[in-house]
Short mmCIF file of C-alpha atoms in Angstrom, two decimals:
data_model
loop_
_atom_site.label_atom_id
_atom_site.label_comp_id
_atom_site.label_asym_id
_atom_site.label_seq_id
_atom_site.Cartn_x
_atom_site.Cartn_y
_atom_site.Cartn_z
CA UNK A 1 143.95 -3.56 105.42
CA UNK A 2 143.12 0.03 106.26
CA UNK A 3 141.97 1.22 109.65
CA UNK A 4 138.19 0.81 110.10
CA UNK A 5 138.07 -2.00 107.52
CA UNK A 6 136.63 -5.09 109.14
CA UNK A 7 137.26 -7.80 106.56
CA UNK A 8 139.48 -8.79 103.68
CA UNK A 9 136.39 -9.01 101.48
CA UNK A 10 135.56 -5.37 102.17
CA UNK A 11 139.10 -4.46 101.14
CA UNK A 12 138.86 -6.58 97.99
CA UNK A 13 135.54 -4.96 97.14
CA UNK A 14 136.84 -1.42 97.73
CA UNK A 15 139.88 -2.07 95.53
CA UNK A 16 137.67 -3.54 92.79
CA UNK A 17 135.54 -0.38 92.85
CA UNK A 18 138.50 2.01 92.72
CA UNK A 19 140.32 0.05 89.99
CA UNK A 20 137.14 0.19 87.88
CA UNK A 21 137.29 3.99 87.96
CA UNK A 22 134.41 4.52 90.35
CA UNK A 23 134.83 6.91 93.28
CA UNK A 24 136.38 5.50 96.42
CA UNK A 25 133.87 4.92 99.21
CA UNK A 26 134.43 5.70 102.86
CA UNK A 27 134.75 2.59 104.99
CA UNK A 28 132.69 1.67 108.03
CA UNK A 29 131.27 5.08 108.80
CA UNK A 30 128.02 5.98 110.52
CA UNK A 31 125.20 7.10 108.28
CA UNK A 32 123.48 10.43 108.96
CA UNK A 33 119.99 9.07 109.56
CA UNK A 34 117.19 11.00 111.22
CA UNK A 35 114.63 8.43 112.21
CA UNK A 36 116.52 5.34 113.32
CA UNK A 37 116.48 4.21 116.94
CA UNK A 38 120.17 3.38 116.90
CA UNK A 39 123.24 4.46 114.97
CA UNK A 40 123.80 2.61 111.71
CA UNK A 41 127.23 1.96 110.28
CA UNK A 42 127.79 0.94 106.68
CA UNK A 43 130.60 -1.07 105.08
CA UNK A 44 131.34 1.08 102.01
CA UNK A 45 129.61 4.44 102.05
CA UNK A 46 129.06 7.29 99.60
CA UNK A 47 127.67 9.99 101.87
CA UNK A 48 127.31 12.57 99.10
CA UNK A 49 125.24 10.23 96.93
CA UNK A 50 123.44 8.35 99.70
CA UNK A 51 124.65 5.01 98.36
CA UNK A 52 125.66 2.15 100.63
CA UNK A 53 127.48 -1.03 99.58
CA UNK A 54 127.17 -3.86 102.10
CA UNK A 55 129.23 -7.05 101.94
CA UNK A 56 127.28 -9.90 103.51
CA UNK A 57 129.63 -12.65 104.67
CA UNK A 58 128.62 -16.15 105.75
CA UNK A 59 127.59 -15.06 109.25
CA UNK A 60 124.91 -12.85 107.73
CA UNK A 61 123.23 -15.91 106.22
CA UNK A 62 123.86 -18.59 108.81
CA UNK A 63 122.98 -16.62 111.94
CA UNK A 64 119.22 -15.99 112.09
CA UNK A 65 119.60 -13.20 114.65
CA UNK A 66 122.23 -11.42 112.53
CA UNK A 67 120.09 -11.86 109.42
CA UNK A 68 117.05 -10.33 111.16
CA UNK A 69 119.15 -7.39 112.41
CA UNK A 70 120.49 -6.80 108.91
CA UNK A 71 117.01 -6.79 107.38
CA UNK A 72 115.73 -4.34 109.99
CA UNK A 73 118.79 -2.09 109.71
CA UNK A 74 118.79 -1.94 105.92
CA UNK A 75 115.02 -1.43 105.71
CA UNK A 76 115.52 1.63 107.92
CA UNK A 77 118.35 2.89 105.72
CA UNK A 78 116.30 2.49 102.54
CA UNK A 79 113.33 4.21 104.19
CA UNK A 80 115.55 7.30 104.45
CA UNK A 81 116.18 7.32 100.69
CA UNK A 82 119.50 5.50 100.60
CA UNK A 83 120.33 3.13 97.75
CA UNK A 84 121.65 -0.13 99.19
CA UNK A 85 123.72 -2.60 97.20
CA UNK A 86 124.18 -5.94 98.92
CA UNK A 87 127.10 -8.09 97.82
CA UNK A 88 127.64 -11.79 98.50
CA UNK A 89 130.78 -13.76 97.77
CA UNK A 90 128.89 -15.31 94.84
CA UNK A 91 128.00 -11.93 93.29
CA UNK A 92 130.00 -11.51 90.06
CA UNK A 93 132.34 -8.51 90.07
CA UNK A 94 130.80 -7.18 86.84
CA UNK A 95 127.35 -7.20 88.46
CA UNK A 96 128.61 -5.34 91.53
CA UNK A 97 130.24 -2.67 89.38
CA UNK A 98 127.22 -2.31 87.11
CA UNK A 99 124.80 -1.95 90.01
CA UNK A 100 127.07 0.54 91.78
CA UNK A 101 127.66 2.58 88.62
CA UNK A 102 123.90 2.76 88.03
CA UNK A 103 123.19 3.74 91.65
CA UNK A 104 125.84 6.47 91.68
CA UNK A 105 124.71 7.90 88.33
CA UNK A 106 121.09 7.95 89.50
CA UNK A 107 122.28 10.10 92.42
CA UNK A 108 124.22 12.59 90.32
CA UNK A 109 127.71 11.14 89.96
CA UNK A 110 129.35 11.40 86.55
CA UNK A 111 132.60 9.77 85.39
CA UNK A 112 135.45 12.21 85.67
CA UNK A 113 133.74 14.25 88.37
CA UNK A 114 135.96 14.91 91.32
CA UNK A 115 134.80 14.17 94.84
CA UNK A 116 134.22 17.14 97.12
#
């Protein structure tokens, strides 16, 4: 695993994205948000396109406090015009890639374009 990667599933997801020909996201970076009370860090982040991919492991569903924090945090992110893609272990890879491709294209990414 790379530095700043917090789970094997995040690594698996990042590799899936890159192998599919989509741009590589930054991992576990803070989002530049203006109106949030606290700093927000995302799992897989496309700063240029304002797209966030979040992998929700078991603790996100079984811990009510964690679940409530996640809802509040992601509502704040979306309120600042970020596209958020939430991924569960049950989410089919093809669905993840399709949703991410659509989100990136809607924000100006085109296949073959080089990251800045």
